[in-house]
Amino acid sequence: MNTKRMTITPKLVKIKDVFEGYVDKGDDGVFAYGGKLAIRPPYQREFVYNDEQSAAVIHTVLRGFPLNVMYWVKVGEDQYEVLDGQQRTLSVMKFLDHKFEVKIDGRSCYWDSLPDDKYEDLMNYEFMVYICEGSESEKLEWFRVVNIAGEKLTEQELRNSVYTGEWLSDAKRHFSKRNCAAKGLSDRYIKGDPNRQELLEKALKGICEYQGLKDITEYMAAHKSDADADELWQYFQDVIHWVEKIFPKYYADMKGLDWCHLYNVYHTNAYNSSVMAAEVKRLHEDEDVQKYNGIYEFLLCRDKDPFAGRLLNLRAFEKRDKLAAYSKQNGICPICGQHFEYEEMEGDHIKPWSKGGHTTPDNCQMLCKDCNAKKTNKY
Ligand SMILES: [Zn+2]
């Protein structure tokens, strides 16, 4: 762990020095400043300024007006990543790369049709850069503050800008590339845009819970110097393979559930997958089940959780059925034999739903709240 206090060093960097070695490798990142600066790291989402915003940056520079301060993170010996200022830097780089033109005195110009003095001014314009260095936790804390004003990074993107190294590069190869292996493996079950680091974040959240860690930064801090992210990738594959084994038939409502969490809680239990398959089908056809995506956790926990029925949002009795039962019982609770007002009673299944009873008028009785609360069969 790096225990050095955080420092923020101001530095003026000429545009011509930033443009040195500028290369856009697409998904593999955008680099400049003689290869020492990642304007956008590999497999990180691309922010996109429209032409008007990009042109505004060029006009600001050509007039010699100040741009807002930019932040670079020091990630190694003379190696940096842009934390804030990505779009402003890219606008200038793209202009110098002949990618768009700006209007000057009513005339459209690419960089090479600028008057010489303007071109010189542009190349010698200085970015005001703050270079940040320090322990990971300090940087992360501070980046959150910086991020309020700048191009918004998600929490996971912020963590990625702090816990850099071999581990992160490998993790991003698995989880953050467009069409990455994690996306292909889990797309039917887990929602998340790899490029916005959402899959990586979900896998990390899952493995932290699995290992009893308090948050993602704890895991990333412990593993940032690992040679690869095999442990995380293995865990994620285990989760998906477990889902496919326990619930062999796919239903569209499986997508978006917190499968990592379900795996963490239930994977040590034994389940019979053909029983599970039949139950999933039966519950989808049950008219009293109102929440289909609760079926899976219900089946995983029903043997041990007396309240598992809540996961299915089971249909409750209509008021008219309860009023009819109340009047038929003359307001008497069949369990304690006392008389109650209608408002003091609750509708109850005579034959419980879990024993095959349905939410139909003939299966409705009214119990006083005390007796209903004491029932051992909760649904
Ligand atoms: Zn009672």
XYZ file of C-alpha atoms and ligand atoms in Angstrom:
380
model
C 0.000 0.000 0.000
C 1.275 3.408 -0.975
C 1.230 5.562 2.122
C 2.599 8.725 0.572
C 0.438 11.806 1.222
C -1.444 13.117 -1.726
C 0.168 15.917 -3.667
C -1.270 18.077 -6.407
C 1.336 19.727 -8.591
C 0.388 22.414 -11.110
C 2.063 22.149 -14.495
C 1.762 24.041 -17.766
C 1.872 21.733 -20.769
C 2.096 23.046 -24.327
C -0.392 21.676 -26.843
C 2.466 20.758 -29.195
C 3.928 18.539 -26.459
C 0.594 16.860 -25.774
C 0.085 16.255 -29.519
C 3.487 14.526 -29.710
C 2.839 10.857 -30.510
C -0.952 11.283 -30.440
C -2.627 8.026 -31.437
C -6.257 6.884 -31.298
C -6.363 3.089 -30.989
C -10.133 2.874 -30.597
C -11.062 0.387 -27.874
C -7.411 0.029 -26.977
C -7.271 3.621 -25.803
C -6.110 7.069 -26.903
C -2.548 8.124 -26.092
C -0.450 11.278 -26.442
C 2.392 13.304 -24.882
C 5.057 11.011 -26.275
C 3.205 7.897 -25.114
C 3.239 9.069 -21.512
C -0.408 10.145 -21.332
C -3.536 8.020 -21.684
C -6.192 10.532 -22.695
C -8.614 7.630 -22.582
C -7.475 4.293 -21.108
C -8.304 1.027 -22.921
C -11.885 -0.248 -22.699
C -13.198 2.849 -21.047
C -16.321 4.455 -22.427
C -15.832 7.323 -24.798
C -17.342 10.679 -23.964
C -18.328 12.494 -27.078
C -18.429 16.236 -27.547
C -20.525 17.320 -30.498
C -18.915 19.466 -33.222
C -20.190 22.665 -31.687
C -18.643 21.881 -28.298
C -15.373 20.847 -29.944
C -15.313 24.032 -32.026
C -15.894 26.102 -28.875
C -12.746 24.570 -27.357
C -10.715 25.483 -30.460
C -12.044 29.051 -30.460
C -11.139 29.422 -26.796
C -7.618 28.258 -27.510
C -7.203 30.384 -30.656
C -8.218 33.488 -28.729
C -5.767 32.633 -25.986
C -8.509 32.463 -23.365
C -8.023 30.071 -20.453
C -9.646 26.652 -20.426
C -10.621 25.246 -17.066
C -7.947 23.380 -15.163
C -7.432 19.734 -16.156
C -6.466 16.868 -13.888
C -4.009 14.119 -14.701
C -3.395 11.177 -12.415
C 0.145 9.943 -12.083
C -0.084 6.175 -12.660
C 3.604 5.307 -12.940
C 7.036 6.812 -13.439
C 6.330 9.660 -15.875
C 3.001 8.004 -16.877
C -0.336 9.765 -16.621
C -4.028 9.311 -17.206
C -6.475 12.140 -17.838
C -8.972 12.232 -15.017
C -10.719 15.422 -16.017
C -10.362 17.251 -19.314
C -10.660 14.281 -21.668
C -13.055 15.976 -24.087
C -11.214 19.281 -24.175
C -7.941 17.486 -24.853
C -9.522 15.231 -27.486
C -11.113 18.222 -29.231
C -7.717 19.834 -29.692
C -6.078 16.538 -30.724
C -8.796 15.792 -33.270
C -8.549 19.275 -34.716
C -4.796 18.834 -35.155
C -5.489 15.386 -36.636
C -7.555 17.029 -39.404
C -10.808 15.534 -38.108
C -12.959 18.690 -38.143
C -12.935 22.304 -39.197
C -13.873 25.519 -37.418
C -15.237 28.788 -38.765
C -12.835 31.722 -38.544
C -14.033 35.112 -39.850
C -16.816 33.298 -41.709
C -14.392 30.896 -43.361
C -14.118 27.161 -42.580
C -10.614 26.123 -41.635
C -8.848 22.883 -40.907
C -5.688 23.331 -38.878
C -3.532 23.511 -41.996
C -5.401 26.479 -43.399
C -4.875 28.582 -40.270
C -2.660 31.639 -40.713
C 0.889 30.861 -39.484
C 0.652 33.074 -36.414
C -2.631 31.449 -35.364
C -1.128 28.016 -35.842
C 1.870 28.956 -33.713
C -0.415 30.351 -31.011
C -2.379 27.124 -31.022
C 0.671 24.870 -30.740
C 2.181 27.005 -27.977
C -1.018 27.338 -25.985
C -0.528 25.882 -22.524
C -2.955 23.554 -20.781
C -3.131 24.204 -17.068
C -2.788 20.736 -15.601
C -2.883 19.563 -12.009
C -0.954 16.346 -11.525
C -2.248 14.229 -8.667
C -0.235 11.697 -6.793
C -0.900 9.886 -3.526
C -2.427 6.860 -1.839
C -5.327 5.196 -3.612
C -7.898 6.008 -0.968
C -6.924 9.668 -0.854
C -7.023 9.938 -4.622
C -10.400 8.237 -4.818
C -11.856 10.512 -2.165
C -10.551 13.573 -3.920
C -11.512 12.432 -7.440
C -15.117 12.162 -6.325
C -15.003 15.854 -5.477
C -13.289 16.834 -8.738
C -15.781 14.724 -10.633
C -18.696 16.888 -9.559
C -17.689 19.596 -12.013
C -16.088 17.620 -14.824
C -17.064 14.969 -17.323
C -18.917 12.583 -15.108
C -17.196 9.310 -14.352
C -19.105 6.507 -12.672
C -17.898 5.173 -9.331
C -16.293 2.177 -11.052
C -14.586 4.403 -13.632
C -13.184 6.452 -10.753
C -11.934 3.299 -9.020
C -10.337 2.215 -12.304
C -8.414 5.470 -12.483
C -6.943 4.806 -9.043
C -6.262 1.057 -8.858
C -4.300 0.763 -12.095
C -1.919 -2.043 -12.991
C -1.717 -5.527 -14.499
C -4.686 -6.789 -12.534
C -6.928 -4.022 -13.871
C -5.760 -4.476 -17.465
C -6.594 -8.171 -17.298
C -9.924 -7.557 -15.567
C -10.871 -5.094 -18.297
C -9.968 -7.613 -20.995
C -12.551 -9.991 -19.480
C -15.246 -7.527 -18.418
C -14.929 -4.176 -20.174
C -14.302 -4.728 -23.885
C -17.211 -4.490 -26.237
C -18.166 -8.130 -26.937
C -15.955 -9.279 -24.082
C -16.106 -12.833 -22.754
C -18.073 -11.805 -19.651
C -20.749 -10.160 -21.813
C -21.068 -13.221 -24.035
C -21.276 -15.535 -21.058
C -23.746 -13.569 -18.956
C -25.812 -11.485 -21.351
C -28.982 -13.517 -20.844
C -28.769 -13.157 -17.066
C -26.986 -9.970 -16.091
C -27.622 -6.438 -17.328
C -24.724 -4.056 -17.775
C -22.715 -2.159 -20.360
C -19.124 -3.471 -20.339
C -17.782 -0.178 -21.658
C -19.271 1.738 -18.748
C -17.633 -0.788 -16.387
C -21.034 -2.027 -15.213
C -20.239 -5.728 -15.639
C -16.898 -5.336 -13.909
C -18.629 -3.530 -11.069
C -21.241 -6.265 -10.677
C -18.632 -9.020 -10.642
C -16.592 -7.100 -8.071
C -19.626 -6.433 -5.905
C -20.403 -10.155 -6.026
C -16.954 -11.390 -5.124
C -16.707 -8.860 -2.275
C -19.904 -10.185 -0.754
C -18.668 -13.741 -1.327
C -15.414 -13.048 0.492
C -16.987 -10.904 3.200
C -15.202 -7.701 2.155
C -16.840 -4.420 2.962
C -16.518 -2.761 -0.418
C -15.040 -2.931 -3.915
C -12.065 -0.705 -3.124
C -10.946 -3.206 -0.499
C -10.799 -5.953 -3.137
C -9.134 -3.737 -5.742
C -6.541 -2.506 -3.252
C -5.661 -6.068 -2.265
C -5.357 -7.308 -5.862
C -4.123 -4.347 -7.894
C -0.616 -5.751 -8.084
C -1.708 -9.285 -9.048
C -0.440 -10.467 -12.412
C -3.980 -11.231 -13.615
C -7.658 -11.135 -12.635
C -8.206 -14.892 -12.857
C -9.819 -15.163 -9.444
C -12.533 -12.652 -10.365
C -13.090 -14.133 -13.810
C -13.321 -17.638 -12.331
C -15.836 -16.492 -9.737
C -18.005 -14.858 -12.394
C -17.999 -17.998 -14.542
C -18.919 -20.095 -11.491
C -21.945 -17.857 -10.895
C -23.279 -18.210 -14.428
C -22.583 -21.939 -14.666
C -24.369 -22.467 -11.365
C -27.458 -20.603 -12.656
C -27.452 -22.699 -15.821
C -27.165 -25.898 -13.815
C -29.905 -25.127 -11.258
C -32.334 -23.584 -13.770
C -31.614 -25.384 -17.044
C -34.492 -23.858 -18.979
C -34.092 -20.163 -19.777
C -36.851 -17.585 -19.181
C -36.501 -13.940 -20.212
C -37.469 -12.775 -16.712
C -34.191 -14.220 -15.402
C -32.312 -11.280 -16.880
C -31.444 -8.530 -14.437
C -31.657 -10.517 -11.190
C -28.751 -10.212 -8.779
C -27.355 -13.634 -9.658
C -24.035 -13.043 -7.927
C -25.889 -12.444 -4.676
C -28.112 -15.507 -5.173
C -25.047 -17.619 -5.894
C -23.293 -16.313 -2.781
C -26.241 -17.168 -0.561
C -27.483 -20.438 -2.045
C -24.749 -22.172 -4.025
C -23.803 -24.571 -1.194
C -27.355 -25.967 -1.016
C -28.306 -29.027 -3.039
C -31.140 -28.689 -5.551
C -32.672 -31.139 -7.972
C -32.648 -29.361 -11.302
C -35.470 -31.361 -12.860
C -37.712 -30.563 -9.882
C -36.659 -26.934 -10.214
C -37.469 -26.906 -13.932
C -40.963 -28.306 -13.306
C -41.572 -25.834 -10.473
C -40.446 -22.838 -12.507
C -42.906 -23.848 -15.211
C -45.757 -24.479 -12.751
C -45.253 -21.124 -10.996
C -45.231 -19.221 -14.282
C -48.662 -20.732 -14.954
C -50.073 -20.025 -11.466
C -52.527 -17.111 -11.634
C -51.820 -16.122 -8.029
C -48.135 -15.445 -8.772
C -47.793 -11.785 -9.697
C -44.026 -11.400 -9.698
C -42.386 -13.861 -12.065
C -38.803 -12.816 -11.514
C -39.245 -13.694 -7.829
C -39.781 -17.350 -8.747
C -36.081 -18.244 -8.771
C -35.163 -16.967 -5.341
C -38.445 -18.359 -4.017
C -37.440 -21.835 -5.155
C -33.939 -21.418 -3.747
C -35.098 -20.392 -0.269
C -38.597 -21.781 0.295
C -37.432 -24.799 2.318
C -35.879 -22.553 4.951
C -37.752 -19.264 4.758
C -41.333 -19.287 6.131
C -41.943 -15.946 4.420
C -40.660 -16.984 0.978
C -44.116 -16.352 -0.516
C -43.465 -12.582 -0.362
C -41.040 -12.981 -3.262
C -43.921 -13.919 -5.556
C -46.199 -11.024 -4.605
C -49.084 -13.498 -4.323
C -52.509 -12.244 -5.208
C -54.503 -11.091 -2.152
C -58.269 -11.443 -1.671
C -60.509 -8.720 -3.069
C -62.458 -6.620 -0.591
C -65.785 -8.020 -1.792
C -64.621 -11.597 -1.106
C -63.452 -10.604 2.378
C -66.746 -8.836 3.109
C -68.689 -11.898 1.970
C -66.602 -14.189 4.210
C -66.977 -11.774 7.142
C -70.727 -11.760 6.840
C -70.890 -15.550 6.421
C -68.849 -15.932 9.664
C -71.011 -13.310 11.463
C -67.776 -11.555 12.416
C -66.487 -14.522 14.417
C -62.822 -15.546 14.123
C -62.837 -19.323 13.530
C -59.640 -19.844 15.547
C -60.272 -17.951 18.823
C -64.077 -17.794 18.548
C -64.205 -14.065 19.394
C -66.206 -11.413 17.575
C -64.345 -8.635 15.731
C -65.112 -5.655 13.548
C -64.314 -6.120 9.849
C -61.348 -3.702 10.100
C -59.832 -5.844 12.868
C -59.657 -8.918 10.648
C -57.611 -10.083 7.673
C -58.319 -12.300 4.689
C -56.756 -15.767 4.872
C -56.531 -18.791 2.601
C -58.435 -21.735 4.150
C -56.232 -24.055 2.161
C -52.842 -22.286 1.988
C -51.469 -21.317 -1.421
C -48.367 -23.388 -0.648
C -50.580 -26.453 -0.262
C -52.325 -25.847 -3.570
C -55.077 -23.469 -2.401
C -55.949 -20.528 -4.636
C -57.116 -16.973 -4.187
C -60.749 -17.739 -4.952
C -63.848 -16.598 -2.963
C -64.630 -20.112 -1.666
C -61.098 -20.389 -0.198
C -61.385 -17.136 1.789
C -61.870 -16.817 5.529
C -61.439 -13.885 7.891
C -59.112 -14.217 10.895
C -58.475 -11.708 13.668
C -55.049 -10.073 13.324
C -53.618 -11.933 16.346
C -54.631 -15.354 15.119
C -53.436 -14.555 11.604
C -50.029 -13.475 12.931
C -49.676 -16.725 14.901
C -50.215 -18.953 11.876
C -47.140 -21.037 11.111
C -48.045 -21.419 7.473
C -47.322 -17.925 6.216
C -48.535 -18.266 2.650
Zn -58.782 -14.970 16.445
